[in-house]
PDB file of C-alpha atoms in Angstrom:
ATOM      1  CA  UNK N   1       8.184 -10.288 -11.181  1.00 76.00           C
ATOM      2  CA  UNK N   2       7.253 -10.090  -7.797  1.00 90.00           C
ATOM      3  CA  UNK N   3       3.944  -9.516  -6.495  1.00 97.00           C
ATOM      4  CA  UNK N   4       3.180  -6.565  -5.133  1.00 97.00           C
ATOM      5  CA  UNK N   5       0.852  -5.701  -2.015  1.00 98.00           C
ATOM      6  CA  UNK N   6      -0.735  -2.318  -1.378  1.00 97.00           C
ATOM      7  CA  UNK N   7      -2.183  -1.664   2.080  1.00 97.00           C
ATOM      8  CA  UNK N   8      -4.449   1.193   0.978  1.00 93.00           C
ATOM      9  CA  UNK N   9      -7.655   2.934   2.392  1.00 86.00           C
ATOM     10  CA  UNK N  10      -5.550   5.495   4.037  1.00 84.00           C
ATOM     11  CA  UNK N  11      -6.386   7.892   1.362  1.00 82.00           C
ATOM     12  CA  UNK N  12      -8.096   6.335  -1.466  1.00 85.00           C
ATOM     13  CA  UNK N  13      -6.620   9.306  -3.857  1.00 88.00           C
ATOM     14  CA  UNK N  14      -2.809   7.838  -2.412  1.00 89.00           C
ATOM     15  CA  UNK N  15      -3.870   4.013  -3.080  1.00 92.00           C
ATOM     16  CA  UNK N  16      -4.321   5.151  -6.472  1.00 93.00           C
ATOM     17  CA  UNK N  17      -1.203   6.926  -7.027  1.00 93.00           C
ATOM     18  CA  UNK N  18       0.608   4.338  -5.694  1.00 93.00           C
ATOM     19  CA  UNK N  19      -0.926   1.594  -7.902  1.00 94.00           C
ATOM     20  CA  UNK N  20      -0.605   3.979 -10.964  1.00 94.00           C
ATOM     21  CA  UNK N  21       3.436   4.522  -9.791  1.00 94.00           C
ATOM     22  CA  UNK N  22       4.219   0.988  -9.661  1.00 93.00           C
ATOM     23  CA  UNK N  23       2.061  -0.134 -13.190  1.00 92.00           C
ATOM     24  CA  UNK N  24       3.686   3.080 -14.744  1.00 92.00           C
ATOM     25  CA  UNK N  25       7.229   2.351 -13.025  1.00 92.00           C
ATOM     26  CA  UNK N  26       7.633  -1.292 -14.347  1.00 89.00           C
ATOM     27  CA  UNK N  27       6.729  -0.056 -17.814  1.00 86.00           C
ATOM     28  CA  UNK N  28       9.313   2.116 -18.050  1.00 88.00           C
ATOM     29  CA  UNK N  29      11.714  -0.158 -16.700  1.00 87.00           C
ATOM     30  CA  UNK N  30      10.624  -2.728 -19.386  1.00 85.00           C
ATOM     31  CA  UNK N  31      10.707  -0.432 -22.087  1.00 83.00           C
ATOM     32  CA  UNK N  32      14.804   0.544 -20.744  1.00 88.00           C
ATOM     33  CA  UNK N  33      15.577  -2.583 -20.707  1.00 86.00           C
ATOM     34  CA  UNK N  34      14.150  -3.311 -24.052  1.00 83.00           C
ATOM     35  CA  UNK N  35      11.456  -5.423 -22.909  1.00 78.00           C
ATOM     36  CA  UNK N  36       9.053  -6.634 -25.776  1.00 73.00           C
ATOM     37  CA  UNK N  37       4.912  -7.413 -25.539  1.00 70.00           C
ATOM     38  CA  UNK N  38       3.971 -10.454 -27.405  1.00 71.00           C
ATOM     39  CA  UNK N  39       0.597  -9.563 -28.348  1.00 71.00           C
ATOM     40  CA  UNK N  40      -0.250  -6.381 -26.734  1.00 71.00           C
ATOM     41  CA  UNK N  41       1.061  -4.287 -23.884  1.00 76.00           C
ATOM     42  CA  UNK N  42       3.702  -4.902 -21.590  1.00 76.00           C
ATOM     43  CA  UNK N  43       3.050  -6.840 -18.487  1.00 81.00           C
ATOM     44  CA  UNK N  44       2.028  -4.859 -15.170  1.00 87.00           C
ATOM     45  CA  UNK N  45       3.560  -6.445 -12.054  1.00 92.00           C
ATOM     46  CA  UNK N  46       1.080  -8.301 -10.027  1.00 95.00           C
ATOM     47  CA  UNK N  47      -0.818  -6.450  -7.161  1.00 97.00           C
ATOM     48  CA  UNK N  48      -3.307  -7.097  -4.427  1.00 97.00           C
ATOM     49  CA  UNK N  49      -4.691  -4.328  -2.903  1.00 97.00           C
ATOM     50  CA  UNK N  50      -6.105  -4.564   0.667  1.00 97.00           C
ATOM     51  CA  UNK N  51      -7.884  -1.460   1.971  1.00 95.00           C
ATOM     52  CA  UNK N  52      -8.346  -0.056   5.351  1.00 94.00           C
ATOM     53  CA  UNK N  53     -11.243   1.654   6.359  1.00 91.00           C
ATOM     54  CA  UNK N  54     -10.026   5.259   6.737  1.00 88.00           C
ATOM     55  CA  UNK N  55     -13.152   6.416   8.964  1.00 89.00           C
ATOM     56  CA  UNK N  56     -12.389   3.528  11.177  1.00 91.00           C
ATOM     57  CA  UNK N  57      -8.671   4.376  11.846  1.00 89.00           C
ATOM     58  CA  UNK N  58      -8.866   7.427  12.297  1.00 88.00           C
ATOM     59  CA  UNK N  59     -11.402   6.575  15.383  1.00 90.00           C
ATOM     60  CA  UNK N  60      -8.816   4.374  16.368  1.00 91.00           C
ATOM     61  CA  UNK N  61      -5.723   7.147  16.490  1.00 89.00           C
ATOM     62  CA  UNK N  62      -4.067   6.874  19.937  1.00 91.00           C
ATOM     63  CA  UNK N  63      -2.232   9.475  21.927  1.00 91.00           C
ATOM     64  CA  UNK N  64       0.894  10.764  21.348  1.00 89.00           C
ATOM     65  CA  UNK N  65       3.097   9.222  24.073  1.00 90.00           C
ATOM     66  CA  UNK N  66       1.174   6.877  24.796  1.00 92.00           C
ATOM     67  CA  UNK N  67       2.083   3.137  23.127  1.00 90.00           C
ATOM     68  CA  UNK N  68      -0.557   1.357  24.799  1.00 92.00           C
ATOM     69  CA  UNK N  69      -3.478   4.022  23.114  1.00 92.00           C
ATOM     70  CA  UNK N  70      -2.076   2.722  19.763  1.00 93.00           C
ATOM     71  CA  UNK N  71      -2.946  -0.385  20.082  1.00 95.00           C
ATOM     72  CA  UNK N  72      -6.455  -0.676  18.422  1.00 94.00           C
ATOM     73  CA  UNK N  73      -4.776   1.705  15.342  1.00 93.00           C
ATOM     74  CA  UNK N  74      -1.693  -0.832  14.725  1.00 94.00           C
ATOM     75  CA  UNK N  75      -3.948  -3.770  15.203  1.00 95.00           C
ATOM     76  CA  UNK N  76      -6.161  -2.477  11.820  1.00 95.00           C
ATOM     77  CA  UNK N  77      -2.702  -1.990   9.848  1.00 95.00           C
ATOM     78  CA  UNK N  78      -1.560  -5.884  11.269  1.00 96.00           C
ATOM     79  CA  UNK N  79      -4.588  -7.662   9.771  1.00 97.00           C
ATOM     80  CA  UNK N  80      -4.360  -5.780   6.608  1.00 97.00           C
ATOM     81  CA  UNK N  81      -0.582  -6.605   6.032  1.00 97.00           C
ATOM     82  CA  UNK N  82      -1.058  -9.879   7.018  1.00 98.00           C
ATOM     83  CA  UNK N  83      -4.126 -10.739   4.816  1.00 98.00           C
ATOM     84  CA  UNK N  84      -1.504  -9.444   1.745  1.00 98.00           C
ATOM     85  CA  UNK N  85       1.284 -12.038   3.046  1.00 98.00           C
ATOM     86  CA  UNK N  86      -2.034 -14.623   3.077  1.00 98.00           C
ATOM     87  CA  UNK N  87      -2.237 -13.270  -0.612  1.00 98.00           C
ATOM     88  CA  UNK N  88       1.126 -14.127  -1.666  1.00 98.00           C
ATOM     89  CA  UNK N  89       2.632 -11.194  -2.004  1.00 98.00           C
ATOM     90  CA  UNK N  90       6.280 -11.211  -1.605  1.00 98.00           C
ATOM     91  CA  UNK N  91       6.415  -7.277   0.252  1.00 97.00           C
ATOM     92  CA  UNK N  92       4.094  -4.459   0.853  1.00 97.00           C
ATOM     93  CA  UNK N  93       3.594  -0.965   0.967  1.00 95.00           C
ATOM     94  CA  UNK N  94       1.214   1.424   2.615  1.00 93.00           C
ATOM     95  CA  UNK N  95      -0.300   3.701   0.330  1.00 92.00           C
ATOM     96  CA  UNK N  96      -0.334   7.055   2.126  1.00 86.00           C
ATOM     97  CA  UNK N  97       0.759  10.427   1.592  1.00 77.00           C
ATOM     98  CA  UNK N  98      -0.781  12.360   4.681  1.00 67.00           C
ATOM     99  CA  UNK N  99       0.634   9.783   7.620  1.00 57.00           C
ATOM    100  CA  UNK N 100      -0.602  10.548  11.312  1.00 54.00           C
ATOM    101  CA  UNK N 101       0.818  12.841  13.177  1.00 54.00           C
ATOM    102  CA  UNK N 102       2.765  12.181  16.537  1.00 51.00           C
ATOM    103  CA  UNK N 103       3.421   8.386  15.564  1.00 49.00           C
ATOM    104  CA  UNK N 104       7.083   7.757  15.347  1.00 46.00           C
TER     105      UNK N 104
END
């Protein structure tokens, strides 16, 4: 399996649902498949979770039309992706189910 990184802190409620998708996901795909657990249950795909402070980015929310005003938001969203590629994770995600208005 591949491992799995979460960029969450968005929404801490979303973070959740997304790790509870993805454990809940691969399950079912094992059990379709006809995956069997040695001793115990099946295997949950590995995941690192980084989290964003959501207080912080949403200080940090530019103006629409304006590219330049985003920089200080996208910069937050960088680091965290980047410290999950430091992690080893092979793709990420952003855990998020309200995302900020105006952005494109």
């Amino acid at each position: 399996m591949k491992k799995i990184g979460i960029l969450g802190g968005v929404g801490w409620a979303s973070t959740l649902d997304y790790y509870r998708g993805i454990c809940a996901g691969s399950w079912q795909r094992q059990i379709e498949t006809g995956a069997k657990a040695d001793n115990g249950p099946l295997p949950c795909p590995k995941i690192t979770i980084e989290s964003v402070n959501q207080a912080e980015t949403r200080s940090l929310r530019g103006r629409p039309e304006d590219d330049a005003s985003w920089a200080a938001f996208d910069a937050v969203f960088r680091n965290g992706l980047l410290v999950l590629q430091a992690a080893g994770c092979d793709f990420a995600v952003i855990a998020s189910n309200t995302p900020t208005p105006g952005r494109q």
